[in-house]
CSV table of C-alpha atoms and ligand atoms in Angstrom, one decimal:
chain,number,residue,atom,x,y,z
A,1,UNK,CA,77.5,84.6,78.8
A,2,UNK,CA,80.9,83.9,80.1
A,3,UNK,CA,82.5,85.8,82.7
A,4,UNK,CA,84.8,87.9,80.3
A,5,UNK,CA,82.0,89.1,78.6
A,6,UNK,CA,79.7,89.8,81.2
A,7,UNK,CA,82.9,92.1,82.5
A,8,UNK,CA,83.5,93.8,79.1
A,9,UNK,CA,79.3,94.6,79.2
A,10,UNK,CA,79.4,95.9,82.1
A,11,UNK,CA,82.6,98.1,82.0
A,12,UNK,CA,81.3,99.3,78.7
A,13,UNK,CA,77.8,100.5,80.4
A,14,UNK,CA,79.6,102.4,82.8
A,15,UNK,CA,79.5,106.1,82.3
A,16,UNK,CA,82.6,107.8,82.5
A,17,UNK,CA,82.0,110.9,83.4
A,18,UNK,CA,79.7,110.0,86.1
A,19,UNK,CA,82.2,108.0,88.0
A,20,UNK,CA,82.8,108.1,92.0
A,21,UNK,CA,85.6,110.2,91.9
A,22,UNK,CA,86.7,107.9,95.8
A,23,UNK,CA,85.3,104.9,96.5
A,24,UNK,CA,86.2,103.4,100.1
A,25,UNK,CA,86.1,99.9,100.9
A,26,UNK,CA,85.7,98.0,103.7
A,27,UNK,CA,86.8,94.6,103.2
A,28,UNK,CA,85.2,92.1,105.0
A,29,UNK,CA,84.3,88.6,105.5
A,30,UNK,CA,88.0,86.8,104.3
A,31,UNK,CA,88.0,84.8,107.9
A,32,UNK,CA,84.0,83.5,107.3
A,33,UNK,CA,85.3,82.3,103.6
A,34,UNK,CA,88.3,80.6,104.5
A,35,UNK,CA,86.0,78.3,107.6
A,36,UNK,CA,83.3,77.7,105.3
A,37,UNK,CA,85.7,76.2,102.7
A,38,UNK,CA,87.5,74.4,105.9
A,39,UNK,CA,90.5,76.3,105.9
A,40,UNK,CA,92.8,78.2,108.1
A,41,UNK,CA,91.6,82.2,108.5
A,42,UNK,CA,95.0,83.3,106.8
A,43,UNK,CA,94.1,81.8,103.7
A,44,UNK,CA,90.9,84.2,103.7
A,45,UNK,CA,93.3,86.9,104.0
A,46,UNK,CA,96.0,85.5,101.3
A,47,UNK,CA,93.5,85.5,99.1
A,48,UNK,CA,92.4,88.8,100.3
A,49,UNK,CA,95.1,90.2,98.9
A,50,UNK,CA,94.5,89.1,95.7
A,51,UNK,CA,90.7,90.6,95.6
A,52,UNK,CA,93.0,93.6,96.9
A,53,UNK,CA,95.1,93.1,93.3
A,54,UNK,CA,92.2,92.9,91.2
A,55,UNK,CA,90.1,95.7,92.8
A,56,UNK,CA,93.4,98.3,92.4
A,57,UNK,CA,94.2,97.5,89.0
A,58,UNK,CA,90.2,97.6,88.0
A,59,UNK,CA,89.8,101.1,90.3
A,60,UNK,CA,92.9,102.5,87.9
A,61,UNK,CA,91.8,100.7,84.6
A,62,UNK,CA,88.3,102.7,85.3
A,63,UNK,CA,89.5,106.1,85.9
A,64,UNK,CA,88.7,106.1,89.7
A,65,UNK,CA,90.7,109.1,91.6
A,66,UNK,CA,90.9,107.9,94.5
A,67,UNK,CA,90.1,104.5,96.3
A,68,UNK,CA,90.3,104.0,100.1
A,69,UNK,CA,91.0,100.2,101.4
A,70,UNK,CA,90.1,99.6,105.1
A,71,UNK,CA,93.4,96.8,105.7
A,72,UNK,CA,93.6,97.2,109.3
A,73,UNK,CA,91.8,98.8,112.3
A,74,UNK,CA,92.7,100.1,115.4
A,75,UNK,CA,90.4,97.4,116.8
A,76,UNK,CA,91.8,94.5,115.2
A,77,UNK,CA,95.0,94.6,117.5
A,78,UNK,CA,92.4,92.6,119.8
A,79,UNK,CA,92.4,89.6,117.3
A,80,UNK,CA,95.3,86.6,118.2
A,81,UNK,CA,98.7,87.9,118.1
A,82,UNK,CA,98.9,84.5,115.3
A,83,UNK,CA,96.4,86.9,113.5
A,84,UNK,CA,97.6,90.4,113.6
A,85,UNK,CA,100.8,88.9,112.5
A,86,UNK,CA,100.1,87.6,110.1
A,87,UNK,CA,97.9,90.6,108.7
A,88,UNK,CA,100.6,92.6,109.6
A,89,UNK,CA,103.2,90.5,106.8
A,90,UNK,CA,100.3,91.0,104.3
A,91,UNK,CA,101.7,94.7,103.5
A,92,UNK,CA,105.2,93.7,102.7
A,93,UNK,CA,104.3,90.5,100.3
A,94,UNK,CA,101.6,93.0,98.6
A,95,UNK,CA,103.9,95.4,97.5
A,96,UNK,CA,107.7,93.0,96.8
A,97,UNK,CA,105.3,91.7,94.0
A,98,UNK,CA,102.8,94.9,92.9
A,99,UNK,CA,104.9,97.5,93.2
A,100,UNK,CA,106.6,97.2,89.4
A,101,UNK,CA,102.9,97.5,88.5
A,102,UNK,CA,101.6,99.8,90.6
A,103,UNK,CA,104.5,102.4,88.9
A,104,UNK,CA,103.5,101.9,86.0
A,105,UNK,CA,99.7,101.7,86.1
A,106,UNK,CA,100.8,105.7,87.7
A,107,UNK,CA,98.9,104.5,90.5
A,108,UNK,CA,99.9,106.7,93.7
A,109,UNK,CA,100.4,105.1,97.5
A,110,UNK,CA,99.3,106.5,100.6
A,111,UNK,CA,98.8,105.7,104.4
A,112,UNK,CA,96.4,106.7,106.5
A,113,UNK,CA,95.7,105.7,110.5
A,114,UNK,CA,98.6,105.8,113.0
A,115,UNK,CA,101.6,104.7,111.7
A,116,UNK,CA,103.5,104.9,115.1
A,117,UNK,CA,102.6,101.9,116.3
A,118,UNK,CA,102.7,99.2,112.7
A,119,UNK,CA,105.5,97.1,112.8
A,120,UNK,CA,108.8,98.6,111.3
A,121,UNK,CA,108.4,96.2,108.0
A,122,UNK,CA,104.4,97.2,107.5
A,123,UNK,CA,105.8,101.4,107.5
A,124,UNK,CA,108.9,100.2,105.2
A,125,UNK,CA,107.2,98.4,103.0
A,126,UNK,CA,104.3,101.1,102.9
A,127,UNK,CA,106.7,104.0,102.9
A,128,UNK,CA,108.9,102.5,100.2
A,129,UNK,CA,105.7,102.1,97.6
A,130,UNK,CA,104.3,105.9,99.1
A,131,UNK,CA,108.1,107.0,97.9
A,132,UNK,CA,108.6,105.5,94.4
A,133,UNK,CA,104.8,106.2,93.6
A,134,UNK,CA,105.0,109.7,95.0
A,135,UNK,CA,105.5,111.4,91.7
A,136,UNK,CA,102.4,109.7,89.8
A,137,UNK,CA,99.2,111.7,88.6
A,138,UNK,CA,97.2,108.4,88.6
A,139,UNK,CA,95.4,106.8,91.2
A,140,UNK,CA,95.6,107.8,94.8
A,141,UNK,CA,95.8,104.6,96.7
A,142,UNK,CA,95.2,104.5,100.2
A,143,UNK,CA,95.7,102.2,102.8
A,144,UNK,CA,94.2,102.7,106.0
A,145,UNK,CA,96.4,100.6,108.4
A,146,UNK,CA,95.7,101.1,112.4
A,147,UNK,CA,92.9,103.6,111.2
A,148,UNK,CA,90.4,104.5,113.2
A,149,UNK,CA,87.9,107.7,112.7
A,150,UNK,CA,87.1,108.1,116.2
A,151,UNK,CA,91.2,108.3,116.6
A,152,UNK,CA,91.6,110.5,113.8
A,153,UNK,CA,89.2,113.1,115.1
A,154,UNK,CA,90.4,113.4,118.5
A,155,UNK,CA,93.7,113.6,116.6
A,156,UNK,CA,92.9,116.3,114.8
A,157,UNK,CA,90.8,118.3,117.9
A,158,UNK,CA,94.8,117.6,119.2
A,159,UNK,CA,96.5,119.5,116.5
A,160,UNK,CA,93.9,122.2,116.2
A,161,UNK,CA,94.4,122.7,120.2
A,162,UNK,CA,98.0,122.9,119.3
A,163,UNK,CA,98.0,124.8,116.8
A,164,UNK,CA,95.2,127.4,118.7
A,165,UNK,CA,97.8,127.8,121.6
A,166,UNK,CA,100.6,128.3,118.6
A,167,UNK,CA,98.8,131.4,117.5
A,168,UNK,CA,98.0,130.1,114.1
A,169,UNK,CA,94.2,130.1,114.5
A,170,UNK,CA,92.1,133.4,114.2
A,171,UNK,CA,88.8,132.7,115.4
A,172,UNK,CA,86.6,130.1,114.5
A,173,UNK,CA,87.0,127.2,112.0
A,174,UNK,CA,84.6,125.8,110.1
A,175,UNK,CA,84.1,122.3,109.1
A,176,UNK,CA,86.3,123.0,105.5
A,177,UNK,CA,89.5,124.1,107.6
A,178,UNK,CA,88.7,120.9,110.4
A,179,UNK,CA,88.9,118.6,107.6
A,180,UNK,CA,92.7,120.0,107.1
A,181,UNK,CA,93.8,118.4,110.1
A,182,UNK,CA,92.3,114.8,109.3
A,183,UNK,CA,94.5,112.3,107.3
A,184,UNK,CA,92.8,112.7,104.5
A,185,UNK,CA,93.2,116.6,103.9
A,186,UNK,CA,93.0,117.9,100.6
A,187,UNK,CA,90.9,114.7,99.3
A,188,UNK,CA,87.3,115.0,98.6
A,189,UNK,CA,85.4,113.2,100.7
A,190,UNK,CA,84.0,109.4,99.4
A,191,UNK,CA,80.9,109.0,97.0
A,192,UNK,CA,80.5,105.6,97.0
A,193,UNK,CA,81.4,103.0,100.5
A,194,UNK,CA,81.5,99.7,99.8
A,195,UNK,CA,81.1,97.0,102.1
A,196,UNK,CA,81.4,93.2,101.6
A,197,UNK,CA,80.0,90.4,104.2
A,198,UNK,CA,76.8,91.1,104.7
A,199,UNK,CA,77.7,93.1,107.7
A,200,UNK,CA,75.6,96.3,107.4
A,201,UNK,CA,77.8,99.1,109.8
A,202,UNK,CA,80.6,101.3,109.7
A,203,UNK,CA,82.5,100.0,111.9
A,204,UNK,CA,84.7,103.3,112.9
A,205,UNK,CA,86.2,104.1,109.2
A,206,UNK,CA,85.5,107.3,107.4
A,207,UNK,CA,82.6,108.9,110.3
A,208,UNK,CA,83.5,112.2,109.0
A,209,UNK,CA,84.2,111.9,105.6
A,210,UNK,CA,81.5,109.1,104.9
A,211,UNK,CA,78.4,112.0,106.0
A,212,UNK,CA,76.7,112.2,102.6
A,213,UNK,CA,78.6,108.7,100.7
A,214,UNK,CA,76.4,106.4,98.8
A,215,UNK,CA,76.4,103.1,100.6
A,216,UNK,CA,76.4,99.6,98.9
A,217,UNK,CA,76.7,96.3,100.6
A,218,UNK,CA,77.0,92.8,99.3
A,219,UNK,CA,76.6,89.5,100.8
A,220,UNK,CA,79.6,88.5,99.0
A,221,UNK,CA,83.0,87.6,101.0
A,222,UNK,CA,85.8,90.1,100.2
A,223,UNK,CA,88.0,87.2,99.0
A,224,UNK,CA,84.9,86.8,96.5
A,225,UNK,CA,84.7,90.3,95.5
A,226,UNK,CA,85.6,90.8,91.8
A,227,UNK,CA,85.6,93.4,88.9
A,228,UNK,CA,82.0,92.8,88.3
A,229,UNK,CA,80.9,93.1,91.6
A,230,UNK,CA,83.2,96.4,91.8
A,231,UNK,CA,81.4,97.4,88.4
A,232,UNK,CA,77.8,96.7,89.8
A,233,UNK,CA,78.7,98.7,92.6
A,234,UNK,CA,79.4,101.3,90.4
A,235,UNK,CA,76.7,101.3,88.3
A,236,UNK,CA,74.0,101.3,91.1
A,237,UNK,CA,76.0,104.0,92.1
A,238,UNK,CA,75.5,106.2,88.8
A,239,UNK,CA,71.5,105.8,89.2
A,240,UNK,CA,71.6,107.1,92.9
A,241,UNK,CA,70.1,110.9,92.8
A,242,UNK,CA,72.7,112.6,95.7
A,243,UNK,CA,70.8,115.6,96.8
A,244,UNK,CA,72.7,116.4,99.9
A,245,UNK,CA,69.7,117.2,101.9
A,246,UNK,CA,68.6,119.4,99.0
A,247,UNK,CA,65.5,118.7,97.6
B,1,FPP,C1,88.2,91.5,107.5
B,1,FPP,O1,87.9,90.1,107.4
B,1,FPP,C2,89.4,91.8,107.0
B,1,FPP,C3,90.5,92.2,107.6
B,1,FPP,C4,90.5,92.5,109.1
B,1,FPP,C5,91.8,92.4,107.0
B,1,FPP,C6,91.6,92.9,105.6
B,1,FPP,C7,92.9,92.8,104.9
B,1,FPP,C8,93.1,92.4,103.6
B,1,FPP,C9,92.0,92.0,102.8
B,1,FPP,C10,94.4,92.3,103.1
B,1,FPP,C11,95.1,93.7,103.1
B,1,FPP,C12,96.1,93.8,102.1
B,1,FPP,C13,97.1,94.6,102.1
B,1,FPP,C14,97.9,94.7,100.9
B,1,FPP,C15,97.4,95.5,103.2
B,1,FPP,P1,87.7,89.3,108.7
B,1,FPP,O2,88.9,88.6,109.1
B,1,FPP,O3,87.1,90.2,109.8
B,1,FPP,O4,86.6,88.3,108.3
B,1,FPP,P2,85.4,87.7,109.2
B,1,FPP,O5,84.6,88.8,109.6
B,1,FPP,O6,84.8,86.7,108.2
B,1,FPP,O7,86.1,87.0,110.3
């Protein structure tokens, strides 16, 4: 069976209406490709973007509401400023050549981490594709730049405290009204994490919104990653019985 039509199988077994409504990934594992091919480490993430291409366009062509794409951490600052840089041109070149597509495909853009401290062309180039995507129903696309969940909560403790000394908080909250001051208020939380590598951890993305997410990790190098692999993913997700600590 060639490749086409192992994809067309697959897509066709996949129930619609049993979909993860937001799948997160964490894409990992472009630097170990590119030195076991002999290659510079920005290759692994050139051709990250690519995998990043596919994996949007399949996530759309699906019906997925929302997918969540771990692009850059507040811990990968630490990497060779050769590195982040180039990581941080990655943005820019994404969108100059997707964003015609992404329009159309109604596919909708969104950041999430802290934006404050990305380079004035990543928040351009992100902010221009969040503007002329804002009005699309589709897809909601995020990219978590300079995310970090441990961040983000402390973040949101921050504007709660704020807003508690503000007067705008009556009481108590409850973890429904928290989740208001994270960035991603008003989504539902993911169903299905994926993470590529072989690395089997979380790596601070998603701590609070990941608490009952089906889990699925592949040996297979995020510069590797394709539709059927996003497809299998799926699929082993639609046999997983969620209980949420029911029985
Ligand atoms: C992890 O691989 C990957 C990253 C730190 C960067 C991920 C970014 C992309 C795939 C491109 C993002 C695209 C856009 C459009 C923003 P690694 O370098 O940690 O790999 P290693 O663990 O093998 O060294």
């Amino acid at each position: 069976m060639d490749l086409e039509q192992k994809e067309n199988e697959l897509k066709s077994s996949i129930e619609p209406d049993r979909l993860p409504g937001h799948v997160a990934i964490i894409m990992d594992g472009n630097g170990r490709w590119a030195v076991e091919k002999g290659l510079p480490r920005q290759e692994g993430h050139r051709q990250g973007v690519e995998t990043v291409r596919e994996t949007v366009r399949c996530s759309s062509e699906l019906g997925i509401n929302i997918l969540t794409l771990f692009a850059f951490s507040t811990e990968n600052w630490q990497r060779p400023a050769w590195e982040v840089n180039y990581l941080m041109s990655l943005p820019e070149k994404y969108f100059n050549s997707e964003l015609p597509d992404l329009v159309r495909n109604n596919v909708r853009v969104n950041l999430i981490g802290d934006d404050s401290k990305l380079p004035a062309r990543v928040r351009k180039a992100v902010n221009e594709g969040a503007e002329a995507t804002k009005n699309n129903t589709g897809m909601l696309l995020n990219f978590a730049l300079n995310y970090g969940s441990r961040f983000e909560i402390v973040m949101a403790v921050n504007k709660l405290i704020k807003d508690a000394v503000d007067g705008k908080i009556k009481g108590k909250i409850n973890e429904k009204e928290f989740s208001k001051y994270l960035y991603t208020a008003d989504m539902h939380d993911p169903d299905l994490l994926i993470r590529t590598s072989g690395e089997l951890r979380i790596s601070n993305f998603l701590l609070w919104q990941l608490a009952y997410s089906e889990l699925w990790f592949t040996d297979v190098y995020w510069p590797d990653f394709s539709r059927i692999h996003l497809m299998e993913a799926i699929k082993d997700y639609q046999v997983r019985k969620r209980r949420f600590g029911k029985v």
